[in-house]
Amino acid sequence: MERGLLWLPLLVMFFWLAWQGSKEYQKVEAYRAWAEQFERAKYDIYSVLGQKGNNLTWGKPTPKGPIKLETFSLLDVKEICLLVDEKKVDLKNLPEKGRSIELEFLFSESPDSVRVPFTEIPLAGEWGKFLQGALESLRSQANQ
């Protein structure tokens, strides 16, 4: 009887881990279907982000699909900053670690900003560099 009682917590832990894995798999599959409409997309546990043309759409992943989706245009963006632990970071000199990692989009017409959370600094850095290049390309096209 006591052996059964010793194994019960392990059995409960196993089923809890299996349930969590199933939920995460459902999130990834829902993201995969959502991301097909975009030219470039990213998924992590904090957020999803997709780019189609000049528009960026981001939201929170759930097993039923992304929620709280927001879309904005790169044409409206004044500046893109990488924030690590609430401090601006140079995209060419990324820190090794940080707790809070976000790409911040500052708009020219609005005092509001959009902050897209990331789990990894290198991933946020790559997205920041890519979007910074796309923003500079749009500006140079507008000036011609």
PDB file of C-alpha atoms in Angstrom:
ATOM      1  CA  MET A   1       0.000   0.000   0.000  1.00  0.00           C
ATOM      2  CA  GLU A   2       2.731   2.492   0.868  1.00  0.00           C
ATOM      3  CA  ARG A   3       4.503   1.747  -2.439  1.00  0.00           C
ATOM      4  CA  GLY A   4       1.347   2.765  -4.259  1.00  0.00           C
ATOM      5  CA  LEU A   5       1.219   5.990  -2.295  1.00  0.00           C
ATOM      6  CA  LEU A   6       4.841   6.719  -3.222  1.00  0.00           C
ATOM      7  CA  TRP A   7       4.150   6.267  -6.949  1.00  0.00           C
ATOM      8  CA  LEU A   8       0.953   8.331  -6.969  1.00  0.00           C
ATOM      9  CA  PRO A   9       2.690  11.756  -7.039  1.00  0.00           C
ATOM     10  CA  LEU A  10       4.897  10.580  -9.912  1.00  0.00           C
ATOM     11  CA  LEU A  11       1.864   9.394 -11.831  1.00  0.00           C
ATOM     12  CA  VAL A  12       0.101  12.720 -11.258  1.00  0.00           C
ATOM     13  CA  MET A  13       3.255  14.580 -12.394  1.00  0.00           C
ATOM     14  CA  PHE A  14       3.456  12.454 -15.550  1.00  0.00           C
ATOM     15  CA  PHE A  15      -0.145  13.224 -16.523  1.00  0.00           C
ATOM     16  CA  TRP A  16       0.333  16.937 -15.778  1.00  0.00           C
ATOM     17  CA  LEU A  17       3.455  17.060 -17.993  1.00  0.00           C
ATOM     18  CA  ALA A  18       1.648  15.194 -20.786  1.00  0.00           C
ATOM     19  CA  TRP A  19      -1.250  17.667 -20.576  1.00  0.00           C
ATOM     20  CA  GLN A  20       1.126  20.654 -20.690  1.00  0.00           C
ATOM     21  CA  GLY A  21       2.926  19.172 -23.706  1.00  0.00           C
ATOM     22  CA  SER A  22      -0.395  18.666 -25.471  1.00  0.00           C
ATOM     23  CA  LYS A  23      -1.368  22.302 -24.851  1.00  0.00           C
ATOM     24  CA  GLU A  24       1.969  23.557 -26.206  1.00  0.00           C
ATOM     25  CA  TYR A  25       1.642  21.334 -29.297  1.00  0.00           C
ATOM     26  CA  GLN A  26      -1.828  22.788 -29.929  1.00  0.00           C
ATOM     27  CA  LYS A  27      -0.394  26.322 -29.669  1.00  0.00           C
ATOM     28  CA  VAL A  28       2.311  25.531 -32.216  1.00  0.00           C
ATOM     29  CA  GLU A  29      -0.165  23.947 -34.636  1.00  0.00           C
ATOM     30  CA  ALA A  30      -2.552  26.909 -34.329  1.00  0.00           C
ATOM     31  CA  TYR A  31       0.397  29.254 -34.935  1.00  0.00           C
ATOM     32  CA  ARG A  32       1.477  27.264 -37.993  1.00  0.00           C
ATOM     33  CA  ALA A  33      -1.963  27.678 -39.591  1.00  0.00           C
ATOM     34  CA  TRP A  34      -2.021  31.404 -38.687  1.00  0.00           C
ATOM     35  CA  ALA A  35       1.526  32.044 -39.988  1.00  0.00           C
ATOM     36  CA  GLU A  36       0.827  30.743 -43.503  1.00  0.00           C
ATOM     37  CA  GLN A  37      -0.628  34.120 -44.497  1.00  0.00           C
ATOM     38  CA  PHE A  38       2.624  35.977 -43.747  1.00  0.00           C
ATOM     39  CA  GLU A  39       5.911  36.347 -45.612  1.00  0.00           C
ATOM     40  CA  ARG A  40       7.873  36.118 -42.358  1.00  0.00           C
ATOM     41  CA  ALA A  41       6.674  34.988 -38.933  1.00  0.00           C
ATOM     42  CA  LYS A  42       7.957  34.056 -35.474  1.00  0.00           C
ATOM     43  CA  TYR A  43       6.566  32.070 -32.562  1.00  0.00           C
ATOM     44  CA  ASP A  44       7.642  31.877 -28.973  1.00  0.00           C
ATOM     45  CA  ILE A  45       5.815  31.374 -25.708  1.00  0.00           C
ATOM     46  CA  TYR A  46       5.291  35.114 -25.163  1.00  0.00           C
ATOM     47  CA  SER A  47       4.097  36.278 -28.571  1.00  0.00           C
ATOM     48  CA  VAL A  48       3.585  35.633 -32.257  1.00  0.00           C
ATOM     49  CA  LEU A  49       4.682  38.117 -34.905  1.00  0.00           C
ATOM     50  CA  GLY A  50       4.007  38.133 -38.629  1.00  0.00           C
ATOM     51  CA  GLN A  51       5.049  40.433 -41.453  1.00  0.00           C
ATOM     52  CA  LYS A  52       3.208  40.818 -44.731  1.00  0.00           C
ATOM     53  CA  GLY A  53       4.442  43.658 -46.882  1.00  0.00           C
ATOM     54  CA  ASN A  54       4.686  46.766 -44.719  1.00  0.00           C
ATOM     55  CA  ASN A  55       2.244  45.466 -42.105  1.00  0.00           C
ATOM     56  CA  LEU A  56       3.216  43.765 -38.854  1.00  0.00           C
ATOM     57  CA  THR A  57       0.715  41.738 -36.846  1.00  0.00           C
ATOM     58  CA  TRP A  58       1.408  40.461 -33.372  1.00  0.00           C
ATOM     59  CA  GLY A  59      -0.493  38.809 -30.561  1.00  0.00           C
ATOM     60  CA  LYS A  60      -0.444  36.184 -27.829  1.00  0.00           C
ATOM     61  CA  PRO A  61      -0.383  32.456 -28.722  1.00  0.00           C
ATOM     62  CA  THR A  62      -3.102  30.156 -27.363  1.00  0.00           C
ATOM     63  CA  PRO A  63      -4.095  26.565 -28.211  1.00  0.00           C
ATOM     64  CA  LYS A  64      -7.029  27.916 -30.264  1.00  0.00           C
ATOM     65  CA  GLY A  65      -4.917  30.423 -32.185  1.00  0.00           C
ATOM     66  CA  PRO A  66      -3.364  33.822 -31.538  1.00  0.00           C
ATOM     67  CA  ILE A  67      -5.452  36.310 -29.547  1.00  0.00           C
ATOM     68  CA  LYS A  68      -5.237  40.057 -28.874  1.00  0.00           C
ATOM     69  CA  LEU A  69      -3.951  40.599 -32.401  1.00  0.00           C
ATOM     70  CA  GLU A  70      -2.753  44.078 -33.297  1.00  0.00           C
ATOM     71  CA  THR A  71      -1.674  45.243 -36.746  1.00  0.00           C
ATOM     72  CA  PHE A  72       0.334  48.317 -37.634  1.00  0.00           C
ATOM     73  CA  SER A  73       2.273  49.552 -40.626  1.00  0.00           C
ATOM     74  CA  LEU A  74       6.022  50.060 -40.804  1.00  0.00           C
ATOM     75  CA  LEU A  75       5.195  53.286 -42.647  1.00  0.00           C
ATOM     76  CA  ASP A  76       3.920  54.698 -39.340  1.00  0.00           C
ATOM     77  CA  VAL A  77       7.004  53.642 -37.339  1.00  0.00           C
ATOM     78  CA  LYS A  78       9.523  56.311 -36.415  1.00  0.00           C
ATOM     79  CA  GLU A  79      12.024  54.110 -34.563  1.00  0.00           C
ATOM     80  CA  ILE A  80      12.589  50.455 -33.624  1.00  0.00           C
ATOM     81  CA  CYS A  81      14.392  49.755 -30.345  1.00  0.00           C
ATOM     82  CA  LEU A  82      15.499  46.546 -28.681  1.00  0.00           C
ATOM     83  CA  LEU A  83      14.852  46.705 -24.945  1.00  0.00           C
ATOM     84  CA  VAL A  84      16.563  44.299 -22.554  1.00  0.00           C
ATOM     85  CA  ASP A  85      15.491  44.729 -18.937  1.00  0.00           C
ATOM     86  CA  GLU A  86      13.802  48.040 -19.914  1.00  0.00           C
ATOM     87  CA  LYS A  87      17.068  49.506 -21.331  1.00  0.00           C
ATOM     88  CA  LYS A  88      17.789  50.283 -24.990  1.00  0.00           C
ATOM     89  CA  VAL A  89      20.409  47.980 -26.478  1.00  0.00           C
ATOM     90  CA  ASP A  90      22.558  48.394 -29.578  1.00  0.00           C
ATOM     91  CA  LEU A  91      21.524  45.818 -32.194  1.00  0.00           C
ATOM     92  CA  LYS A  92      25.174  45.325 -33.183  1.00  0.00           C
ATOM     93  CA  ASN A  93      26.307  44.639 -29.612  1.00  0.00           C
ATOM     94  CA  LEU A  94      23.730  42.338 -28.003  1.00  0.00           C
ATOM     95  CA  PRO A  95      24.016  41.406 -24.316  1.00  0.00           C
ATOM     96  CA  GLU A  96      24.408  37.774 -23.276  1.00  0.00           C
ATOM     97  CA  LYS A  97      21.343  37.613 -21.040  1.00  0.00           C
ATOM     98  CA  GLY A  98      18.359  39.510 -19.790  1.00  0.00           C
ATOM     99  CA  ARG A  99      15.032  38.853 -18.142  1.00  0.00           C
ATOM    100  CA  SER A 100      12.727  41.104 -20.144  1.00  0.00           C
ATOM    101  CA  ILE A 101      13.335  41.229 -23.905  1.00  0.00           C
ATOM    102  CA  GLU A 102      11.135  43.367 -26.155  1.00  0.00           C
ATOM    103  CA  LEU A 103      11.166  45.058 -29.536  1.00  0.00           C
ATOM    104  CA  GLU A 104       9.638  48.502 -29.144  1.00  0.00           C
ATOM    105  CA  PHE A 105       8.050  50.296 -32.081  1.00  0.00           C
ATOM    106  CA  LEU A 106       7.752  54.070 -31.654  1.00  0.00           C
ATOM    107  CA  PHE A 107       5.293  55.833 -33.958  1.00  0.00           C
ATOM    108  CA  SER A 108       5.701  59.208 -35.635  1.00  0.00           C
ATOM    109  CA  GLU A 109       2.037  60.241 -35.315  1.00  0.00           C
ATOM    110  CA  SER A 110       1.286  58.836 -31.850  1.00  0.00           C
ATOM    111  CA  PRO A 111       2.933  58.984 -28.431  1.00  0.00           C
ATOM    112  CA  ASP A 112       1.967  55.335 -27.911  1.00  0.00           C
ATOM    113  CA  SER A 113       4.363  52.509 -28.628  1.00  0.00           C
ATOM    114  CA  VAL A 114       4.037  48.793 -29.256  1.00  0.00           C
ATOM    115  CA  ARG A 115       6.237  46.352 -27.359  1.00  0.00           C
ATOM    116  CA  VAL A 116       6.536  42.807 -28.687  1.00  0.00           C
ATOM    117  CA  PRO A 117       8.032  40.399 -26.116  1.00  0.00           C
ATOM    118  CA  PHE A 118      10.648  37.792 -27.043  1.00  0.00           C
ATOM    119  CA  THR A 119      12.164  34.878 -25.129  1.00  0.00           C
ATOM    120  CA  GLU A 120      15.643  35.076 -26.669  1.00  0.00           C
ATOM    121  CA  ILE A 121      17.936  38.046 -27.219  1.00  0.00           C
ATOM    122  CA  PRO A 122      19.464  36.708 -30.485  1.00  0.00           C
ATOM    123  CA  LEU A 123      16.007  36.155 -32.008  1.00  0.00           C
ATOM    124  CA  ALA A 124      14.884  39.651 -31.014  1.00  0.00           C
ATOM    125  CA  GLY A 125      18.155  41.050 -32.381  1.00  0.00           C
ATOM    126  CA  GLU A 126      17.681  39.348 -35.760  1.00  0.00           C
ATOM    127  CA  TRP A 127      14.116  40.624 -36.036  1.00  0.00           C
ATOM    128  CA  GLY A 128      15.246  44.092 -34.967  1.00  0.00           C
ATOM    129  CA  LYS A 129      18.001  44.193 -37.603  1.00  0.00           C
ATOM    130  CA  PHE A 130      15.683  42.911 -40.324  1.00  0.00           C
ATOM    131  CA  LEU A 131      12.893  45.355 -39.508  1.00  0.00           C
ATOM    132  CA  GLN A 132      15.353  48.235 -39.107  1.00  0.00           C
ATOM    133  CA  GLY A 133      16.647  47.468 -42.619  1.00  0.00           C
ATOM    134  CA  ALA A 134      13.092  47.304 -43.982  1.00  0.00           C
ATOM    135  CA  LEU A 135      12.287  50.639 -42.310  1.00  0.00           C
ATOM    136  CA  GLU A 136      15.384  52.309 -43.792  1.00  0.00           C
ATOM    137  CA  SER A 137      14.520  50.875 -47.207  1.00  0.00           C
ATOM    138  CA  LEU A 138      10.998  52.342 -46.984  1.00  0.00           C
ATOM    139  CA  ARG A 139      12.386  55.725 -46.000  1.00  0.00           C
ATOM    140  CA  SER A 140      14.878  55.776 -48.871  1.00  0.00           C
ATOM    141  CA  GLN A 141      12.095  54.845 -51.326  1.00  0.00           C
ATOM    142  CA  ALA A 142       9.907  57.632 -49.941  1.00  0.00           C
ATOM    143  CA  ASN A 143      12.716  60.193 -50.356  1.00  0.00           C
ATOM    144  CA  GLN A 144      13.260  59.374 -54.036  1.00  0.00           C
TER     145      GLN A 144
END
